[in-house]
Amino acid sequence: MNSPFLSLKDITAKYADEIHEAALRVIDGGWYLQGKENETFEQHYAEYIGTKYCIGCANGLDALIWIYRAYIELGIMQPGDEVIVPANTYIASILAITENGLRPILVEPNPETLEIDDTKIEAAITPRTKSILIVHLYGRCAMTDKIAELCKKYNLRLVEDNAQAHGCRWSGKRTGSIGEAAGHSFYPGKNLGALGDAGAVTTNNKELADAIRALANYGSQRKYVFKYTGRNSRLDEIQAAILDVKLRHLDDDVALRQQVADYYYNHISNPLITLPTRLPHKQNVYHLFPILVADGKRDALHDYLEQHGIGTVIHYPIAPHKQECYAKEEWNVPQLSLPITERLANEELSIPMAPCLTQEQIKYVVNAINSFA
């Protein structure tokens, strides 16, 4: 038996008729950018997340870049200001900060939740700190009451990287509506995935939304009139139409992911394996299912599972502060020492997680993990 890490073909096949119909509607309609499909998806996604505004853009990284660029254009931040960000995130979260000339302040995660450790944030705040960027990593909600208190106490802008957590909730709200703005990725492998690159920003702040929409459209708020030096970062009509189809099924797909996770939590029993703290289903949409492998045996388990036809991925094998691109940055010289982040990079392994896994495949994965020594 085989169990792929993620079969995008199988996920797409679940809604193939609706997706084909949506794509053909755009193709035959003859309008391929900035049209009704964008308007419809933006409206539906804003309603789903619980915000007034949604601005489609080219990808999730751009979504985060435009949020911080808009803060700078509006005079809320300036280059050199600091943004607190989890140290163990995917590098895109940090790239969005440095792309805007802002200074990332990396804070270690809690090794049990894998999310930013809210007990370590206050010590990292300085007079130059202007924002906390929380990342709902792996589909797990990163927000806490403590983070909300710190944002209020120090007047910090709370921004969410919601690239991996479409549909997640905290305190009655969906992630993506908790902070002042949020960046979303619709990369094909996400819980809400396009058939190519795509992204969006959600916010309730009209001034911010208007600036972001202009920045992603060459800096223009009116044709041939340019308020900002922007870029071309737009969501195309076919991707918007397909995303609107998949949005209708998102909660059902998340529920299937949660069933897979329940089986993993209830049946994985290998003493070499540690599972992250189990969250209520509302707070975890299981974009990924990470496990931690002790005794330096992560790579051996990866190879063992591959030999048994089970796909796995390491998220992420090299921590951002150890990447060559940041080796000479002032904030990383001498190189930061982040032992928890570095340990997670050496121990994390993501096992198959998808709404199309069969019960037989799930059992096969668990039996293989439990038999590893």
mmCIF file of C-alpha atoms in Angstrom:
data_model
loop_
_atom_site.group_PDB
_atom_site.id
_atom_site.type_symbol
_atom_site.label_atom_id
_atom_site.label_comp_id
_atom_site.label_asym_id
_atom_site.label_seq_id
_atom_site.Cartn_x
_atom_site.Cartn_y
_atom_site.Cartn_z
ATOM 1 C CA MET A 1 0.000 0.000 0.000
ATOM 2 C CA ASN A 2 1.034 3.612 -0.596
ATOM 3 C CA SER A 3 0.056 6.784 1.205
ATOM 4 C CA PRO A 4 1.208 9.972 -0.537
ATOM 5 C CA PHE A 5 1.951 12.999 1.588
ATOM 6 C CA LEU A 6 -0.629 15.018 -0.346
ATOM 7 C CA SER A 7 -2.303 14.143 -3.629
ATOM 8 C CA LEU A 8 -3.417 17.393 -5.233
ATOM 9 C CA LYS A 9 -4.876 15.388 -8.101
ATOM 10 C CA ASP A 10 -7.194 13.518 -5.733
ATOM 11 C CA ILE A 11 -8.230 16.703 -3.928
ATOM 12 C CA THR A 12 -9.035 18.437 -7.220
ATOM 13 C CA ALA A 13 -10.931 15.388 -8.464
ATOM 14 C CA LYS A 14 -13.402 15.693 -5.551
ATOM 15 C CA TYR A 15 -14.830 18.849 -7.112
ATOM 16 C CA ALA A 16 -13.722 18.362 -10.714
ATOM 17 C CA ASP A 17 -17.071 19.101 -12.351
ATOM 18 C CA GLU A 18 -17.528 22.378 -10.469
ATOM 19 C CA ILE A 19 -13.913 23.416 -11.097
ATOM 20 C CA HIS A 20 -14.141 22.666 -14.825
ATOM 21 C CA GLU A 21 -17.397 24.598 -15.047
ATOM 22 C CA ALA A 22 -15.851 27.603 -13.273
ATOM 23 C CA ALA A 23 -12.743 27.607 -15.468
ATOM 24 C CA LEU A 24 -14.757 27.304 -18.667
ATOM 25 C CA ARG A 25 -17.026 30.132 -17.545
ATOM 26 C CA VAL A 26 -13.997 32.411 -17.332
ATOM 27 C CA ILE A 27 -12.432 31.160 -20.562
ATOM 28 C CA ASP A 28 -15.646 31.605 -22.518
ATOM 29 C CA GLY A 29 -16.443 34.915 -20.833
ATOM 30 C CA GLY A 30 -13.376 36.637 -22.265
ATOM 31 C CA TRP A 31 -12.497 38.696 -19.150
ATOM 32 C CA TYR A 32 -9.394 37.378 -17.420
ATOM 33 C CA LEU A 33 -8.238 39.966 -14.842
ATOM 34 C CA GLN A 34 -9.916 42.215 -12.272
ATOM 35 C CA GLY A 35 -13.426 41.130 -13.163
ATOM 36 C CA LYS A 36 -16.557 39.644 -11.632
ATOM 37 C CA GLU A 37 -14.860 36.431 -10.481
ATOM 38 C CA ASN A 38 -12.447 38.450 -8.337
ATOM 39 C CA GLU A 39 -15.287 40.530 -6.938
ATOM 40 C CA THR A 40 -17.322 37.438 -6.111
ATOM 41 C CA PHE A 41 -14.504 35.537 -4.439
ATOM 42 C CA GLU A 42 -13.314 38.572 -2.481
ATOM 43 C CA GLN A 43 -16.834 39.147 -1.196
ATOM 44 C CA HIS A 44 -17.362 35.499 -0.258
ATOM 45 C CA TYR A 45 -13.958 35.106 1.377
ATOM 46 C CA ALA A 46 -14.354 38.316 3.394
ATOM 47 C CA GLU A 47 -17.732 37.033 4.592
ATOM 48 C CA TYR A 48 -16.198 33.656 5.450
ATOM 49 C CA ILE A 49 -13.289 35.156 7.398
ATOM 50 C CA GLY A 50 -15.474 37.823 9.000
ATOM 51 C CA THR A 51 -13.909 41.043 7.677
ATOM 52 C CA LYS A 52 -15.203 43.972 5.666
ATOM 53 C CA TYR A 53 -12.502 43.781 3.013
ATOM 54 C CA CYS A 54 -10.604 41.148 1.051
ATOM 55 C CA ILE A 55 -8.010 42.077 -1.555
ATOM 56 C CA GLY A 56 -6.855 39.332 -3.892
ATOM 57 C CA CYS A 57 -3.188 39.319 -4.879
ATOM 58 C CA ALA A 58 -0.613 37.131 -6.587
ATOM 59 C CA ASN A 59 0.478 34.985 -3.631
ATOM 60 C CA GLY A 60 0.739 34.760 0.139
ATOM 61 C CA LEU A 61 4.160 36.389 0.387
ATOM 62 C CA ASP A 62 2.908 39.429 -1.522
ATOM 63 C CA ALA A 63 -0.085 39.617 0.809
ATOM 64 C CA LEU A 64 2.208 40.079 3.805
ATOM 65 C CA ILE A 65 4.543 42.412 1.915
ATOM 66 C CA TRP A 66 1.648 44.719 0.967
ATOM 67 C CA ILE A 67 0.376 44.906 4.541
ATOM 68 C CA TYR A 68 3.683 46.220 5.862
ATOM 69 C CA ARG A 69 4.314 48.349 2.792
ATOM 70 C CA ALA A 70 0.908 49.979 3.329
ATOM 71 C CA TYR A 71 1.794 50.716 6.946
ATOM 72 C CA ILE A 72 4.905 52.508 5.720
ATOM 73 C CA GLU A 73 3.057 54.432 2.984
ATOM 74 C CA LEU A 74 0.443 55.535 5.521
ATOM 75 C CA GLY A 75 3.136 56.769 7.917
ATOM 76 C CA ILE A 76 2.311 54.203 10.590
ATOM 77 C CA MET A 77 5.744 52.553 10.314
ATOM 78 C CA GLN A 78 9.086 53.456 8.835
ATOM 79 C CA PRO A 79 12.139 51.456 7.750
ATOM 80 C CA GLY A 80 14.104 50.307 10.774
ATOM 81 C CA ASP A 81 11.032 49.680 12.906
ATOM 82 C CA GLU A 82 10.797 46.258 14.507
ATOM 83 C CA VAL A 83 8.319 43.430 13.962
ATOM 84 C CA ILE A 84 8.181 40.480 16.343
ATOM 85 C CA VAL A 85 7.810 37.176 14.506
ATOM 86 C CA PRO A 86 8.122 33.490 15.459
ATOM 87 C CA ALA A 87 11.620 32.163 14.855
ATOM 88 C CA ASN A 88 10.442 28.782 13.541
ATOM 89 C CA THR A 89 8.153 30.067 10.799
ATOM 90 C CA TYR A 90 8.519 29.520 7.068
ATOM 91 C CA ILE A 91 10.886 32.146 5.725
ATOM 92 C CA ALA A 92 8.127 34.000 3.820
ATOM 93 C CA SER A 93 6.900 35.547 7.084
ATOM 94 C CA ILE A 94 10.333 37.080 7.625
ATOM 95 C CA LEU A 95 10.896 37.982 3.977
ATOM 96 C CA ALA A 96 7.809 40.217 4.115
ATOM 97 C CA ILE A 97 9.375 42.147 6.989
ATOM 98 C CA THR A 98 12.850 42.557 5.524
ATOM 99 C CA GLU A 99 11.467 43.363 2.044
ATOM 100 C CA ASN A 100 10.081 46.553 3.591
ATOM 101 C CA GLY A 101 13.277 47.542 5.393
ATOM 102 C CA LEU A 102 11.807 46.545 8.739
ATOM 103 C CA ARG A 103 13.758 44.602 11.355
ATOM 104 C CA PRO A 104 12.536 41.116 12.310
ATOM 105 C CA ILE A 105 12.786 40.230 15.982
ATOM 106 C CA LEU A 106 12.738 36.451 16.186
ATOM 107 C CA VAL A 107 11.048 34.918 19.222
ATOM 108 C CA GLU A 108 11.284 31.239 20.090
ATOM 109 C CA PRO A 109 8.245 28.936 19.925
ATOM 110 C CA ASN A 110 6.714 26.939 22.725
ATOM 111 C CA PRO A 111 8.015 23.401 21.960
ATOM 112 C CA GLU A 112 4.694 21.859 23.021
ATOM 113 C CA THR A 113 2.424 23.998 20.837
ATOM 114 C CA LEU A 114 5.011 24.816 18.097
ATOM 115 C CA GLU A 115 3.600 28.377 18.020
ATOM 116 C CA ILE A 116 5.266 31.595 19.207
ATOM 117 C CA ASP A 117 5.849 31.503 22.975
ATOM 118 C CA ASP A 118 3.788 34.369 24.366
ATOM 119 C CA THR A 119 5.803 34.342 27.610
ATOM 120 C CA LYS A 120 8.899 35.418 25.664
ATOM 121 C CA ILE A 121 7.380 38.258 23.631
ATOM 122 C CA GLU A 122 7.417 41.103 26.157
ATOM 123 C CA ALA A 123 11.162 40.810 26.723
ATOM 124 C CA ALA A 124 11.673 41.350 22.979
ATOM 125 C CA ILE A 125 9.666 44.600 22.823
ATOM 126 C CA THR A 126 11.623 47.851 22.457
ATOM 127 C CA PRO A 127 10.663 51.472 21.667
ATOM 128 C CA ARG A 128 11.098 50.587 17.948
ATOM 129 C CA THR A 129 8.638 47.661 18.062
ATOM 130 C CA LYS A 130 5.568 48.455 15.994
ATOM 131 C CA SER A 131 3.947 45.091 15.270
ATOM 132 C CA ILE A 132 3.583 41.446 16.202
ATOM 133 C CA LEU A 133 3.244 39.074 13.264
ATOM 134 C CA ILE A 134 1.678 35.852 14.507
ATOM 135 C CA VAL A 135 1.854 32.803 12.270
ATOM 136 C CA HIS A 136 -0.810 30.124 12.590
ATOM 137 C CA LEU A 137 1.774 27.492 11.737
ATOM 138 C CA TYR A 138 0.663 24.005 10.633
ATOM 139 C CA GLY A 139 -2.978 25.160 10.817
ATOM 140 C CA ARG A 140 -2.771 25.616 14.599
ATOM 141 C CA CYS A 141 -4.102 28.840 16.125
ATOM 142 C CA ALA A 142 -1.214 30.958 17.437
ATOM 143 C CA MET A 143 -3.322 33.665 19.088
ATOM 144 C CA THR A 144 -3.514 33.943 22.880
ATOM 145 C CA ASP A 145 -5.016 36.322 25.440
ATOM 146 C CA LYS A 146 -1.470 37.304 26.411
ATOM 147 C CA ILE A 147 -0.666 38.442 22.877
ATOM 148 C CA ALA A 148 -3.842 40.522 22.804
ATOM 149 C CA GLU A 149 -2.850 42.139 26.115
ATOM 150 C CA LEU A 150 0.648 42.972 24.856
ATOM 151 C CA CYS A 151 -0.667 44.550 21.655
ATOM 152 C CA LYS A 152 -2.979 46.753 23.690
ATOM 153 C CA LYS A 153 -0.355 47.593 26.328
ATOM 154 C CA TYR A 154 2.330 48.630 23.821
ATOM 155 C CA ASN A 155 0.047 49.853 20.996
ATOM 156 C CA LEU A 156 1.317 47.235 18.567
ATOM 157 C CA ARG A 157 -0.311 46.334 15.234
ATOM 158 C CA LEU A 158 -1.318 42.688 15.256
ATOM 159 C CA VAL A 159 -0.868 41.084 11.832
ATOM 160 C CA GLU A 160 -1.680 37.457 11.046
ATOM 161 C CA ASP A 161 0.087 35.117 8.672
ATOM 162 C CA ASN A 162 -2.912 32.915 7.933
ATOM 163 C CA ALA A 163 -1.306 31.048 5.041
ATOM 164 C CA GLN A 164 -1.779 27.648 6.695
ATOM 165 C CA ALA A 165 -4.947 28.144 8.732
ATOM 166 C CA HIS A 166 -7.981 28.844 6.531
ATOM 167 C CA GLY A 167 -11.046 28.132 8.671
ATOM 168 C CA CYS A 168 -9.306 28.118 12.057
ATOM 169 C CA ARG A 169 -10.982 29.933 14.966
ATOM 170 C CA TRP A 170 -10.067 31.769 18.161
ATOM 171 C CA SER A 171 -12.464 33.242 20.695
ATOM 172 C CA GLY A 172 -15.422 33.179 18.340
ATOM 173 C CA LYS A 173 -13.548 34.677 15.377
ATOM 174 C CA ARG A 174 -11.864 33.078 12.410
ATOM 175 C CA THR A 175 -8.150 33.549 12.097
ATOM 176 C CA GLY A 176 -7.621 36.236 9.517
ATOM 177 C CA SER A 177 -10.021 38.535 11.355
ATOM 178 C CA ILE A 178 -8.294 38.643 14.756
ATOM 179 C CA GLY A 179 -5.612 41.217 13.955
ATOM 180 C CA GLU A 180 -5.770 44.461 12.015
ATOM 181 C CA ALA A 181 -4.797 42.663 8.822
ATOM 182 C CA ALA A 182 -3.951 39.160 7.661
ATOM 183 C CA GLY A 183 -2.113 37.607 4.748
ATOM 184 C CA HIS A 184 -3.493 34.427 3.161
ATOM 185 C CA SER A 185 -1.821 32.014 0.761
ATOM 186 C CA PHE A 186 -3.795 29.890 -1.679
ATOM 187 C CA TYR A 187 -0.785 27.875 -2.864
ATOM 188 C CA PRO A 188 -2.142 24.585 -4.288
ATOM 189 C CA GLY A 189 -1.206 22.536 -1.223
ATOM 190 C CA LYS A 190 -3.072 24.746 1.258
ATOM 191 C CA ASN A 191 -6.402 23.788 2.809
ATOM 192 C CA LEU A 192 -7.941 26.323 0.413
ATOM 193 C CA GLY A 193 -5.680 25.926 -2.600
ATOM 194 C CA ALA A 194 -5.771 27.358 -6.102
ATOM 195 C CA LEU A 195 -4.460 25.618 -9.225
ATOM 196 C CA GLY A 196 -1.437 27.917 -9.161
ATOM 197 C CA ASP A 197 -0.174 30.785 -7.027
ATOM 198 C CA ALA A 198 -2.723 33.074 -5.395
ATOM 199 C CA GLY A 199 -3.149 35.065 -2.199
ATOM 200 C CA ALA A 200 -5.229 37.674 -0.391
ATOM 201 C CA VAL A 201 -5.289 40.223 2.404
ATOM 202 C CA THR A 202 -8.233 40.564 4.787
ATOM 203 C CA THR A 203 -8.845 43.584 7.020
ATOM 204 C CA ASN A 204 -11.541 45.800 8.521
ATOM 205 C CA ASN A 205 -9.442 48.946 7.985
ATOM 206 C CA LYS A 206 -10.651 50.738 4.840
ATOM 207 C CA GLU A 207 -7.631 53.048 4.574
ATOM 208 C CA LEU A 208 -5.310 50.058 4.801
ATOM 209 C CA ALA A 209 -7.397 48.069 2.312
ATOM 210 C CA ASP A 210 -7.393 50.916 -0.225
ATOM 211 C CA ALA A 211 -3.617 51.324 0.042
ATOM 212 C CA ILE A 212 -3.015 47.577 -0.336
ATOM 213 C CA ARG A 213 -5.292 47.305 -3.372
ATOM 214 C CA ALA A 214 -3.440 50.184 -5.023
ATOM 215 C CA LEU A 215 0.027 48.842 -4.171
ATOM 216 C CA ALA A 216 -0.825 45.485 -5.729
ATOM 217 C CA ASN A 217 -2.045 47.256 -8.890
ATOM 218 C CA TYR A 218 1.105 49.189 -9.832
ATOM 219 C CA GLY A 219 0.357 51.741 -7.081
ATOM 220 C CA SER A 220 -2.741 52.972 -8.908
ATOM 221 C CA GLN A 221 -6.101 53.827 -7.361
ATOM 222 C CA ARG A 222 -7.378 55.262 -10.645
ATOM 223 C CA LYS A 223 -6.374 54.273 -14.176
ATOM 224 C CA TYR A 224 -3.075 55.879 -15.231
ATOM 225 C CA VAL A 225 -2.854 57.774 -11.928
ATOM 226 C CA PHE A 226 -0.230 56.395 -9.531
ATOM 227 C CA LYS A 227 -0.242 57.349 -5.873
ATOM 228 C CA TYR A 228 2.415 54.794 -4.901
ATOM 229 C CA THR A 229 5.318 53.023 -6.572
ATOM 230 C CA GLY A 230 3.589 49.669 -6.528
ATOM 231 C CA ARG A 231 3.897 46.379 -8.367
ATOM 232 C CA ASN A 232 1.744 44.039 -10.410
ATOM 233 C CA SER A 233 0.394 41.505 -7.913
ATOM 234 C CA ARG A 234 -3.114 40.537 -8.922
ATOM 235 C CA LEU A 235 -5.329 37.476 -8.542
ATOM 236 C CA ASP A 236 -6.415 36.226 -11.960
ATOM 237 C CA GLU A 237 -10.014 35.414 -12.796
ATOM 238 C CA ILE A 238 -9.576 31.665 -13.280
ATOM 239 C CA GLN A 239 -7.918 31.232 -9.887
ATOM 240 C CA ALA A 240 -10.594 33.388 -8.235
ATOM 241 C CA ALA A 241 -13.353 31.285 -9.802
ATOM 242 C CA ILE A 242 -11.725 28.019 -8.724
ATOM 243 C CA LEU A 243 -11.100 29.307 -5.198
ATOM 244 C CA ASP A 244 -14.750 30.293 -4.910
ATOM 245 C CA VAL A 245 -15.731 26.709 -5.756
ATOM 246 C CA LYS A 246 -13.333 25.229 -3.205
ATOM 247 C CA LEU A 247 -14.339 27.755 -0.539
ATOM 248 C CA ARG A 248 -17.835 26.229 -0.546
ATOM 249 C CA HIS A 249 -16.319 22.892 0.489
ATOM 250 C CA LEU A 250 -13.591 24.158 2.841
ATOM 251 C CA ASP A 251 -15.301 23.418 6.156
ATOM 252 C CA ASP A 252 -16.202 19.896 5.041
ATOM 253 C CA ASP A 253 -12.613 19.249 3.978
ATOM 254 C CA VAL A 254 -11.316 20.591 7.299
ATOM 255 C CA ALA A 255 -13.655 18.221 9.150
ATOM 256 C CA LEU A 256 -12.145 15.308 7.217
ATOM 257 C CA ARG A 257 -8.645 16.480 8.136
ATOM 258 C CA GLN A 258 -9.699 16.594 11.780
ATOM 259 C CA GLN A 259 -10.895 12.983 11.580
ATOM 260 C CA VAL A 260 -7.474 11.954 10.287
ATOM 261 C CA ALA A 261 -5.829 13.875 13.134
ATOM 262 C CA ASP A 262 -8.074 12.216 15.713
ATOM 263 C CA TYR A 263 -6.903 8.802 14.548
ATOM 264 C CA TYR A 264 -3.268 9.875 14.682
ATOM 265 C CA TYR A 265 -3.612 11.281 18.205
ATOM 266 C CA ASN A 266 -5.452 8.194 19.440
ATOM 267 C CA HIS A 267 -3.203 5.563 17.863
ATOM 268 C CA ILE A 268 0.383 6.793 17.403
ATOM 269 C CA SER A 269 2.248 5.245 20.327
ATOM 270 C CA ASN A 270 5.918 5.036 19.357
ATOM 271 C CA PRO A 271 8.018 6.222 22.343
ATOM 272 C CA LEU A 272 10.381 8.005 19.937
ATOM 273 C CA ILE A 273 7.513 10.213 18.736
ATOM 274 C CA THR A 274 6.140 13.309 20.448
ATOM 275 C CA LEU A 275 2.941 14.908 19.188
ATOM 276 C CA PRO A 276 2.172 18.628 19.619
ATOM 277 C CA THR A 277 -0.323 19.617 22.289
ATOM 278 C CA ARG A 278 -3.782 18.621 21.134
ATOM 279 C CA LEU A 279 -6.005 21.645 20.510
ATOM 280 C CA PRO A 280 -9.800 21.821 20.245
ATOM 281 C CA HIS A 281 -10.885 21.291 16.645
ATOM 282 C CA LYS A 282 -11.928 24.930 16.301
ATOM 283 C CA GLN A 283 -8.298 25.936 16.902
ATOM 284 C CA ASN A 284 -6.641 23.483 14.502
ATOM 285 C CA VAL A 285 -7.533 22.923 10.840
ATOM 286 C CA TYR A 286 -4.598 20.526 10.319
ATOM 287 C CA HIS A 287 -2.989 21.961 7.230
ATOM 288 C CA LEU A 288 -0.113 19.741 8.318
ATOM 289 C CA PHE A 289 0.344 17.075 10.979
ATOM 290 C CA PRO A 290 3.816 17.533 12.466
ATOM 291 C CA ILE A 291 5.467 14.979 14.729
ATOM 292 C CA LEU A 292 8.753 15.315 16.603
ATOM 293 C CA VAL A 293 11.238 12.437 16.410
ATOM 294 C CA ALA A 294 13.733 12.018 19.253
ATOM 295 C CA ASP A 295 17.280 10.653 19.476
ATOM 296 C CA GLY A 296 18.371 12.078 16.131
ATOM 297 C CA LYS A 297 16.220 9.542 14.275
ATOM 298 C CA ARG A 298 14.042 11.940 12.280
ATOM 299 C CA ASP A 299 15.843 11.377 8.987
ATOM 300 C CA ALA A 300 15.896 7.619 9.566
ATOM 301 C CA LEU A 301 12.123 7.624 10.125
ATOM 302 C CA HIS A 302 11.691 9.721 6.980
ATOM 303 C CA ASP A 303 13.647 7.158 4.966
ATOM 304 C CA TYR A 304 11.833 4.233 6.615
ATOM 305 C CA LEU A 305 8.420 5.617 5.759
ATOM 306 C CA GLU A 306 9.494 6.439 2.194
ATOM 307 C CA GLN A 307 10.597 2.824 1.785
ATOM 308 C CA HIS A 308 7.101 1.776 2.831
ATOM 309 C CA GLY A 309 5.438 4.073 0.297
ATOM 310 C CA ILE A 310 4.509 6.770 2.811
ATOM 311 C CA GLY A 311 5.235 10.360 1.836
ATOM 312 C CA THR A 312 6.599 12.797 4.422
ATOM 313 C CA VAL A 313 7.996 16.344 4.371
ATOM 314 C CA ILE A 314 10.257 18.198 6.812
ATOM 315 C CA HIS A 315 8.905 21.619 7.844
ATOM 316 C CA TYR A 316 11.479 23.196 7.940
ATOM 317 C CA PRO A 317 14.989 21.636 7.886
ATOM 318 C CA ILE A 318 16.950 24.920 8.082
ATOM 319 C CA ALA A 319 15.766 27.621 10.475
ATOM 320 C CA PRO A 320 15.411 31.127 8.948
ATOM 321 C CA HIS A 321 18.226 32.636 11.029
ATOM 322 C CA LYS A 322 20.569 29.956 9.648
ATOM 323 C CA GLN A 323 19.748 30.666 5.999
ATOM 324 C CA GLU A 324 22.519 32.151 3.861
ATOM 325 C CA CYS A 325 20.341 35.071 2.773
ATOM 326 C CA TYR A 326 20.253 36.399 6.352
ATOM 327 C CA ALA A 327 23.812 35.501 7.372
ATOM 328 C CA LYS A 328 25.111 39.095 7.124
ATOM 329 C CA GLU A 329 22.070 40.984 8.356
ATOM 330 C CA GLU A 330 22.764 43.334 11.265
ATOM 331 C CA TRP A 331 20.066 41.694 13.401
ATOM 332 C CA ASN A 332 21.679 38.276 12.858
ATOM 333 C CA VAL A 333 25.380 39.119 13.398
ATOM 334 C CA PRO A 334 26.656 37.293 15.330
ATOM 335 C CA GLN A 335 24.231 34.567 14.306
ATOM 336 C CA LEU A 336 21.312 34.259 16.688
ATOM 337 C CA SER A 337 21.225 31.330 19.073
ATOM 338 C CA LEU A 338 17.698 29.905 19.086
ATOM 339 C CA PRO A 339 18.005 26.399 20.539
ATOM 340 C CA ILE A 340 14.301 25.502 20.544
ATOM 341 C CA THR A 341 13.853 26.552 16.918
ATOM 342 C CA GLU A 342 17.020 24.685 15.952
ATOM 343 C CA ARG A 343 15.895 21.534 17.781
ATOM 344 C CA LEU A 344 12.525 21.610 16.039
ATOM 345 C CA ALA A 345 14.287 21.941 12.673
ATOM 346 C CA ASN A 346 16.164 18.741 13.502
ATOM 347 C CA GLU A 347 13.186 16.778 14.877
ATOM 348 C CA GLU A 348 10.068 17.828 12.909
ATOM 349 C CA LEU A 349 8.508 15.516 10.335
ATOM 350 C CA SER A 350 5.105 16.053 8.723
ATOM 351 C CA ILE A 351 3.149 12.902 7.950
ATOM 352 C CA PRO A 352 0.301 12.470 5.416
ATOM 353 C CA MET A 353 -2.623 14.824 6.015
ATOM 354 C CA ALA A 354 -5.381 15.375 3.463
ATOM 355 C CA PRO A 355 -9.175 15.218 3.175
ATOM 356 C CA CYS A 356 -8.917 12.390 0.653
ATOM 357 C CA LEU A 357 -6.940 9.877 2.742
ATOM 358 C CA THR A 358 -8.728 6.559 3.178
ATOM 359 C CA GLN A 359 -9.106 4.811 6.518
ATOM 360 C CA GLU A 360 -6.839 2.043 5.226
ATOM 361 C CA GLN A 361 -4.128 4.557 4.350
ATOM 362 C CA ILE A 362 -4.372 6.239 7.751
ATOM 363 C CA LYS A 363 -4.055 2.906 9.568
ATOM 364 C CA TYR A 364 -1.130 1.957 7.345
ATOM 365 C CA VAL A 365 0.705 5.189 8.241
ATOM 366 C CA VAL A 366 0.152 4.678 11.975
ATOM 367 C CA ASN A 367 1.227 1.012 11.899
ATOM 368 C CA ALA A 368 4.413 1.935 10.048
ATOM 369 C CA ILE A 369 5.250 4.717 12.524
ATOM 370 C CA ASN A 370 4.612 2.494 15.528
ATOM 371 C CA SER A 371 6.783 -0.294 14.095
ATOM 372 C CA PHE A 372 9.798 2.002 13.620
ATOM 373 C CA ALA A 373 12.645 1.515 16.098
#
